[in-house]
N, CA, C and O of each residue as an XYZ file, in Angstrom:
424
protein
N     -10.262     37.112     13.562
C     -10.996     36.033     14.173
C     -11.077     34.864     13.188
O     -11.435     35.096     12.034
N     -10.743     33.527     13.605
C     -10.977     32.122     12.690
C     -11.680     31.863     12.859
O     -12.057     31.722     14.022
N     -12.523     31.554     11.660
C     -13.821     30.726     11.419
C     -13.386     29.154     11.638
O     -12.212     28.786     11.613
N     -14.303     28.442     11.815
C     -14.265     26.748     12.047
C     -15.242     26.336     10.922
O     -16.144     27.104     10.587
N     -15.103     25.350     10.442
C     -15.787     25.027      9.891
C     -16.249     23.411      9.891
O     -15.330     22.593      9.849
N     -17.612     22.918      9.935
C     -17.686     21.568     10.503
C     -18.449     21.202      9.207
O     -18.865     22.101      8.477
N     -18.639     19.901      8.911
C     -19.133     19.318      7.934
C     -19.737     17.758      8.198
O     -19.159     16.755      8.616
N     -20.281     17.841      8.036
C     -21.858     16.433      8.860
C     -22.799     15.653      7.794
O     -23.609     16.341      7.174
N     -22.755     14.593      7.603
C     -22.968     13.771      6.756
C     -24.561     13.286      7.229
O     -24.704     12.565      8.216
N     -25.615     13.714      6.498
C     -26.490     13.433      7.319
C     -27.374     12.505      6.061
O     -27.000     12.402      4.893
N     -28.547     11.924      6.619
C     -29.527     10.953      5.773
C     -30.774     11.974      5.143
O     -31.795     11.460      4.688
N     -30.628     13.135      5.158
C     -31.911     14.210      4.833
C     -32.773     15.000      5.662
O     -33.012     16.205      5.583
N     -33.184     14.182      6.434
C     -33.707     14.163      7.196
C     -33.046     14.716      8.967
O     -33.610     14.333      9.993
N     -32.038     15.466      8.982
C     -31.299     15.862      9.754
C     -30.508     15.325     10.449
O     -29.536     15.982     10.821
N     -30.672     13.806     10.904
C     -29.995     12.694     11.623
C     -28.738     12.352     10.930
O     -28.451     12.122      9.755
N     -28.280     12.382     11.708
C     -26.914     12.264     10.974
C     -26.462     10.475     10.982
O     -26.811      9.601     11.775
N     -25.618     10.395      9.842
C     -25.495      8.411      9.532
C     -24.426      8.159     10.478
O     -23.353      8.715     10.247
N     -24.529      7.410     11.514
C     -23.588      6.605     12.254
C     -22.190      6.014     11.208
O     -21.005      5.941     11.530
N     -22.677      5.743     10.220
C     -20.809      5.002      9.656
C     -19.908      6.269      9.410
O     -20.045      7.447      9.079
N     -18.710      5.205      9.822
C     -17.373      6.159      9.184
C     -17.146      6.315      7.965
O     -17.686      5.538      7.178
N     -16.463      7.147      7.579
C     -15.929      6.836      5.921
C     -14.442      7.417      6.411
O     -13.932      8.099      7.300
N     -13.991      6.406      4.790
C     -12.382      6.198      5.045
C     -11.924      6.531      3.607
O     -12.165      5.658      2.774
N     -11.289      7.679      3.170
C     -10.943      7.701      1.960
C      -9.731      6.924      1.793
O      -8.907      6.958      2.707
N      -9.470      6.129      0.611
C      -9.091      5.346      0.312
C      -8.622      5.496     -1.026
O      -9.514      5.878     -1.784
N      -7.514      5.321     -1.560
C      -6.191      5.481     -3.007
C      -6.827      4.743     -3.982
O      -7.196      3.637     -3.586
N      -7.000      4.928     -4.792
C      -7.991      4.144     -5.859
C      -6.667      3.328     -6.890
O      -5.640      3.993     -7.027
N      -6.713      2.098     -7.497
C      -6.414      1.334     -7.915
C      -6.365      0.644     -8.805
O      -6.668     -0.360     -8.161
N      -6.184      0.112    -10.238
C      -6.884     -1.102    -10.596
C      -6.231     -2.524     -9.765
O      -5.071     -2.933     -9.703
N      -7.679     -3.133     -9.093
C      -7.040     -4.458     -8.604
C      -6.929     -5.416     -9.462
O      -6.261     -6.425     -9.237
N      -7.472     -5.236    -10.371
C      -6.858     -6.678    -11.636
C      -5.344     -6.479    -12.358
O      -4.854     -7.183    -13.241
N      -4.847     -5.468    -11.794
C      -3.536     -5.153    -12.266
C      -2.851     -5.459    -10.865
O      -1.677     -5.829    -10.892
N      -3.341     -5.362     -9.942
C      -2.710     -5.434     -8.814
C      -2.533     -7.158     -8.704
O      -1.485     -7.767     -8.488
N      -3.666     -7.628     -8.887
C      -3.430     -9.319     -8.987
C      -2.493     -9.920     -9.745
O      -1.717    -10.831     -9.455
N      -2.641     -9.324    -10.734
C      -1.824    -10.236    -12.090
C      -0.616    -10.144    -11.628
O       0.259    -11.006    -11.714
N      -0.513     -8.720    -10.949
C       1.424     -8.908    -10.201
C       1.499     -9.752     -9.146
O       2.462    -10.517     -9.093
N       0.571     -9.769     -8.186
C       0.774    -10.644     -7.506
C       0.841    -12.061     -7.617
O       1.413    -12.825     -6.839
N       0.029    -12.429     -8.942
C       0.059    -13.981     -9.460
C       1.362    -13.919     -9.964
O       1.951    -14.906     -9.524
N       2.148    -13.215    -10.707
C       3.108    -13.370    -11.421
C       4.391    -13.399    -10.654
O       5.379    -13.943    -11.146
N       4.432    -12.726     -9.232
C       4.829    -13.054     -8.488
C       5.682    -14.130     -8.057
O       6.894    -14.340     -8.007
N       3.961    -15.112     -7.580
C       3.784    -16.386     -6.869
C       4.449    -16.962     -7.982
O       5.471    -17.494     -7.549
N       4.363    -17.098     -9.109
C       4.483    -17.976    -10.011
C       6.114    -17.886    -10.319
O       6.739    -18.923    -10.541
N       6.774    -16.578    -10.319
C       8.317    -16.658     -9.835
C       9.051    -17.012     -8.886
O      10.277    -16.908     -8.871
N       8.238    -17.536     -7.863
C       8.801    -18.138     -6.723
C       9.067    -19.500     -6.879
O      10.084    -20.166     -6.683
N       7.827    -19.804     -7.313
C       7.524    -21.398     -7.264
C       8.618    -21.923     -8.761
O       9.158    -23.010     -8.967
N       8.625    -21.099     -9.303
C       9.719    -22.009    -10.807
C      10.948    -21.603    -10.317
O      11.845    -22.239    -10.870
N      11.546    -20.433     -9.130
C      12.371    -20.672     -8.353
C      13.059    -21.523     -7.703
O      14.260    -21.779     -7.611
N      11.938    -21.998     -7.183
C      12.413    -22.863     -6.269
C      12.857    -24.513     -6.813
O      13.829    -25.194     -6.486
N      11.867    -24.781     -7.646
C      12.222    -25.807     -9.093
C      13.478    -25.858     -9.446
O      14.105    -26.916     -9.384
N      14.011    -24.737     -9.862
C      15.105    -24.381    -10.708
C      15.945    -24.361     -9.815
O      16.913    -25.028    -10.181
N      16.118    -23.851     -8.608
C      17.267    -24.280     -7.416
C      16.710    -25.798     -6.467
O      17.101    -26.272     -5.400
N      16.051    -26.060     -7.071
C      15.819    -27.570     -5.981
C      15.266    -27.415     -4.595
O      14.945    -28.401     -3.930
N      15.158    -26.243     -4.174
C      14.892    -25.957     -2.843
C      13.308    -26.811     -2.127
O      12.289    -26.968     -2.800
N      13.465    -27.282     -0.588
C      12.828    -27.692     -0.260
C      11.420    -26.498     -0.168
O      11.473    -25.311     -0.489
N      10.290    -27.207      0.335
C       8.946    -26.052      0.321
C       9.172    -24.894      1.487
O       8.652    -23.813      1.210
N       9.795    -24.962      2.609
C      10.201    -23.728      3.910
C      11.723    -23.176      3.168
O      12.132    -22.019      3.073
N      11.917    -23.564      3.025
C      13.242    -22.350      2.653
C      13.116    -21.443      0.744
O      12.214    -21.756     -0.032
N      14.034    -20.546      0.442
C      13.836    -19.956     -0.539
C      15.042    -20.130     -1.173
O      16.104    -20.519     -0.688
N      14.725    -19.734     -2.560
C      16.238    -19.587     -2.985
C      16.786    -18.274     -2.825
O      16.122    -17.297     -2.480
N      18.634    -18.265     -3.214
C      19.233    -17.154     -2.968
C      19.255    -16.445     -4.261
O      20.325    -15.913     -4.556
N      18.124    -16.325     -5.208
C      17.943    -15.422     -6.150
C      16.691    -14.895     -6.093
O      15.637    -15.515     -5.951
N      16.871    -13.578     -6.226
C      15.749    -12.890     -6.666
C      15.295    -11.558     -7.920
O      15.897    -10.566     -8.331
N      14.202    -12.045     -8.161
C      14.062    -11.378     -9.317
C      13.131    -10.338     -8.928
O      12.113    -10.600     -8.287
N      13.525     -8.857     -9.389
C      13.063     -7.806     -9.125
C      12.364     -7.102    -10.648
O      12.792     -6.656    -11.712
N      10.892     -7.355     -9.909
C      10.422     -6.933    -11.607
C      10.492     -5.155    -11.818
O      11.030     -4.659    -12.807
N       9.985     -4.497    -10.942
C      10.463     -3.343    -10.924
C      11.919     -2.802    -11.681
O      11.953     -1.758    -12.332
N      13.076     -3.671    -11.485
C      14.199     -3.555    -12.326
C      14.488     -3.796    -13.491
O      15.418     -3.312    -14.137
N      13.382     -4.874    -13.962
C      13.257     -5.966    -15.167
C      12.594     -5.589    -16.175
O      13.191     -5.544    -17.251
N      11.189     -5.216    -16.115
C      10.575     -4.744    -16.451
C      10.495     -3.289    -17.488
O       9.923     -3.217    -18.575
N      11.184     -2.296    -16.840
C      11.500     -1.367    -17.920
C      12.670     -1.488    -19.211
O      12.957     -0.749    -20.154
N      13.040     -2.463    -18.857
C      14.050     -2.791    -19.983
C      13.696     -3.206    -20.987
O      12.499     -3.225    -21.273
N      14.834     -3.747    -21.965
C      13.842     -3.992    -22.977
C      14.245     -5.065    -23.504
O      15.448     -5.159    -23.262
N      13.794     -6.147    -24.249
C      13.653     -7.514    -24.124
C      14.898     -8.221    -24.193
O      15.017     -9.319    -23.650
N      15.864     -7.657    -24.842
C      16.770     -8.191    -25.102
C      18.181     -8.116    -23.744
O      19.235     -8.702    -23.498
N      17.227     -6.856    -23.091
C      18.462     -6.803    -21.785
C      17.700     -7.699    -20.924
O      18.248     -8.612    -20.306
N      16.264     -7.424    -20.861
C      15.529     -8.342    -19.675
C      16.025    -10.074    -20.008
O      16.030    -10.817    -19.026
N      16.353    -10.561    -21.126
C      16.995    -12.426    -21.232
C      17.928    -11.739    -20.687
O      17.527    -11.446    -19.561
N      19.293    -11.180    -20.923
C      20.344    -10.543    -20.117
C      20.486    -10.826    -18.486
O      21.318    -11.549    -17.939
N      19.318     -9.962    -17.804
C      19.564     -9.356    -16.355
C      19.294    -11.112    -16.084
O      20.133    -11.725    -15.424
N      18.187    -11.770    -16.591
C      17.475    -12.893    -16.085
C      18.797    -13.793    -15.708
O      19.345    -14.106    -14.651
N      19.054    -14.070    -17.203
C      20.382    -14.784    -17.322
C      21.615    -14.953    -16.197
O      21.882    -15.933    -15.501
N      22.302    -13.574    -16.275
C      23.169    -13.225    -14.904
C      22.553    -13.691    -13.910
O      23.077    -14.667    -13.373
N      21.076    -13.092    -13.255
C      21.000    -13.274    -11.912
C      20.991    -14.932    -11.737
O      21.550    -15.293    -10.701
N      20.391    -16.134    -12.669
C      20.406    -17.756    -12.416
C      21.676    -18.021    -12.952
O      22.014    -19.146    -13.319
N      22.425    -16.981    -13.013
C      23.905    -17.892    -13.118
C      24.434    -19.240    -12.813
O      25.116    -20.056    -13.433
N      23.633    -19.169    -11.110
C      24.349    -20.265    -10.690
C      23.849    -21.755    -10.381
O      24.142    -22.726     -9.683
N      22.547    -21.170    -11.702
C      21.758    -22.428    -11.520
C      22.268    -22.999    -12.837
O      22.507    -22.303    -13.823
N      22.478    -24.881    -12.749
C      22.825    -25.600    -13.463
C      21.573    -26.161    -15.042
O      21.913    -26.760    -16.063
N      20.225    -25.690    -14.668
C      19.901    -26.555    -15.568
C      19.165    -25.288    -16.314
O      18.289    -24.463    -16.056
N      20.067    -25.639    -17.418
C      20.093    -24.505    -19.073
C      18.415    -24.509    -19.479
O      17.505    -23.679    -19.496
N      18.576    -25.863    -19.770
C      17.044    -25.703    -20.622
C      15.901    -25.389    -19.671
O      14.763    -25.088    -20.031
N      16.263    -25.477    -18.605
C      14.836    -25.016    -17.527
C      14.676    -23.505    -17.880
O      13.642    -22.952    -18.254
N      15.988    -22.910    -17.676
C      16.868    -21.749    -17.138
C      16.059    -20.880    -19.056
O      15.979    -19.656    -19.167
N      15.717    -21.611    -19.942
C      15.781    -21.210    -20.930
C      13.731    -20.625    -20.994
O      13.044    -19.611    -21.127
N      13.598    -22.127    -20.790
C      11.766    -21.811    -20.327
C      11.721    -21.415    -19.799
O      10.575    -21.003    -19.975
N      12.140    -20.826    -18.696
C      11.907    -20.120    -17.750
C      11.411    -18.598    -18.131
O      10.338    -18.020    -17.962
N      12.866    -18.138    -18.813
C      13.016    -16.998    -19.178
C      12.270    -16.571    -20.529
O      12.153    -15.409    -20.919
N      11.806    -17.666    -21.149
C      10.315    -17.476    -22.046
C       9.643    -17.043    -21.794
O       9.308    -15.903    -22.114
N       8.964    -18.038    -20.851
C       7.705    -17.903    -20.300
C       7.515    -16.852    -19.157
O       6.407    -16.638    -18.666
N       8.714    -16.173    -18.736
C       8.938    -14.986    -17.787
C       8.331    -13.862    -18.752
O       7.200    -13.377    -18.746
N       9.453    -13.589    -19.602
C       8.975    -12.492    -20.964
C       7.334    -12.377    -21.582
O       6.666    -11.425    -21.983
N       7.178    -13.237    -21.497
C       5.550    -13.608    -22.323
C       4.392    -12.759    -20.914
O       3.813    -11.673    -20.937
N       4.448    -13.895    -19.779
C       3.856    -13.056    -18.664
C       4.392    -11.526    -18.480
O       3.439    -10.880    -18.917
N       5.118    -10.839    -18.186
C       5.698    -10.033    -18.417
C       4.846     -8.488    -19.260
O       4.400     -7.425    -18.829
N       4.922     -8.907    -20.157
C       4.273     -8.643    -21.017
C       2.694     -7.971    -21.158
O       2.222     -6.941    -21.639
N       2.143     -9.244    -20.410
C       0.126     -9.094    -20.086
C       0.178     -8.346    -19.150
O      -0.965     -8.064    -18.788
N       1.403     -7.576    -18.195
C       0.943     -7.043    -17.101
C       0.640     -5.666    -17.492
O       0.179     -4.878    -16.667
């Protein structure tokens, strides 16, 4: 024979509390932000660096997940290759500075 077993969330007092609960994956969100700022902030010197108007994107993308475990000297590397086909060096150079540096704080 199976037993059942029920479990009831009550206020003490026998009444049981009307809210739901929702378990939920725990996180740090200040780590979760900083990627997401760091993100935004690769888009937008993206789009700089290819000229692109504000509705369209450019045809590069940078995958930090790929970038990231490497190690500094391959990450100027991967950076490098993928803006190949962008013309302006010294942007192309800050860029990839100031990529590494953020990078870094995450």
């Amino acid at each position: 024979m199976a037993s059942s077993f029920k479990v009831s969330f009550g206020n003490g007092d026998g009444a049981r509390d009307k809210r739901k609960y929702h378990a939920t994956a725990k996180y740090d969100r200040a780590a979760v932000q900083k990627r997401l700022e760091l993100e935004e902030w690769i888009d937008t010197e993206l789009r700089k660096l290819f000229d692109c108007e504000d509705d369209e994107d450019p045809d590069v993308e940078i995958d930090l997940d790929e970038i990231i475990p490497l190690d500094e000297q391959q990450q100027k590397t991967e950076i490098k290759n993928l803006l190949s086909d962008c013309k302006k060096t010294e942007e192309i150079q800050k860029f990839t500075d100031d990529l590494l540096i953020k990078m870094k704080k995450l």
